[in-house]
């Protein structure tokens, strides 16, 4: 009864219980595909002895006169799941996350003792990684989803104006806002990339068309129409326009085709908006935690040479937008990173400031200078800062999910 | 014991009896420790400490009902293994608190004098948190498991109300048993009361400890879930009335693991030793040094 001893014990136990509880939360599975198990005093009947890897559901009904239990065992009799206290006439549900294919033992235990009546089930399918997402990550994901929806709504509104300009033949206004429209898309690129059809349709480059064999659509097709390739820009180096690309532009980029491309772009952007606005829209946790690094690597790996906006040279808008997106993601995860590795968080913050400063020196009014004004040496310097940030960001997924 | 009706489904009697036993066991598991706590403060004329106990009980009940509603109405549930883990850890914490309480009682039993009440007052005022925590844990120890159990009943109601009725009856029986035990306990004279309830509580705590060990073995935090010390389930019916009562009060099971038996034996031997040593006949009792202003030590193991 010594409070000096018992009170800390009590507090400690509550502190331990809360995270455990969160870690142990699982979604209620629909029981349509559940394996029906009937337990009686001397039998354990399974409707099926086959299952797929992932969540395996059991619906256990007790038709015996004794209280029963149902267990699922892995190797060495390790308990993977159990449901206790199923009284006569009652049923209980159990969901077990089975990661590896193989043979598993299940048991009904009428009378709640002993090894029970054992049966085997065969689990087939691919090995699945155990999915245990910490609750704070899910909360951060939910907040980030709001940001994504906001950006996509902004993208849809701005694309509408942009396409209206193209359709009205107001090409100077269209050119003036091109970089800004793309900003909304580039900020949320990791999420946009989870749409395997929409992302290429909206954001493909000439390089993705297999030298013109596939239709060239999206932002960059409209861009090529607005900034027709000049002979001086044609070449094979990164950031230059390929000869086939220039030839294709000459042949195909007439006014009607560009208007068509712009209207298709608008349709696809609106499709994207519809998808992310759906209440049940979700994206992979892996995309979320790897998102910052993915965005930053985008710049270093595929943009710093000027490949992204090779016709308009509005690349710096994209860089800034990628950094915005990465910073937003990190801001959502900051509490988790700080809790586990405050030094890393400080480093990431400093490196973001570094990259931001490097990009800001090219600001020009509301936007950025054309990327052709950034020299090779300056590009290299930017690229180095980005690589340093990327190295720090690569530690985030393991830290946050670990 | 065959009560099977025609058609495969258990008879109404079997349904009610089976669920009744569950209710009885869960009710006893929950009620016994609280009952002893209540008897203890009532016996020591410290009825004002009852509020701590009831607060703890109420908090635990609110928690259980809250969890039940979240699971029943929501889209998430707690995995049974997590519930098992929480119950196991909570059991160990409860045992720790009960142990301090028992050993403190043993001191109290020695000093049956006017200074007992003042010492007791201090202990309870200072220990309000521990009394509250203990009653909370006693009731909420299996809170998640109980909530899952209730969800099972709530979702099976479509199949008939008999099991639910049985469960409620079982809980009522547990309440009656608990009240009878309480009546018997508070009738004892002061010294005997402390001696008997102390010994009783030690065995209850040993059972809770062994339960906690088993739970942690099940989820894999402790090794040896497969090495049974013995298995007399052939001769001992766990789902009979006596099996249920013994399981409810002392957490007896016919097939304990080696680690469970070791933990149970060690606990009983060690704690009982200290408890009885302090309860030696008073002629041989060491001169007391407890002054009214001195807060009682948690244990006299160090003397």
XYZ file of C-alpha atoms in Angstrom, chain A residues 11 25 47 86-87 133 145 194 225 230 314 324 345 392-393 402:
16
model
C 1.071 5.118 -14.163
C -6.206 -2.413 -33.242
C -16.122 -25.603 -43.911
C -17.758 -19.053 -26.859
C -20.748 -20.303 -24.906
C 0.993 0.821 -39.121
C -4.861 13.455 -47.209
C -0.483 5.804 -57.263
C 2.527 23.187 -78.365
C 13.723 25.611 -81.651
C 9.917 26.295 -66.074
C 6.882 22.089 -50.805
C 14.949 16.102 -37.379
C 18.732 12.175 -44.420
C 15.210 11.568 -45.691
C 9.932 1.104 -36.687
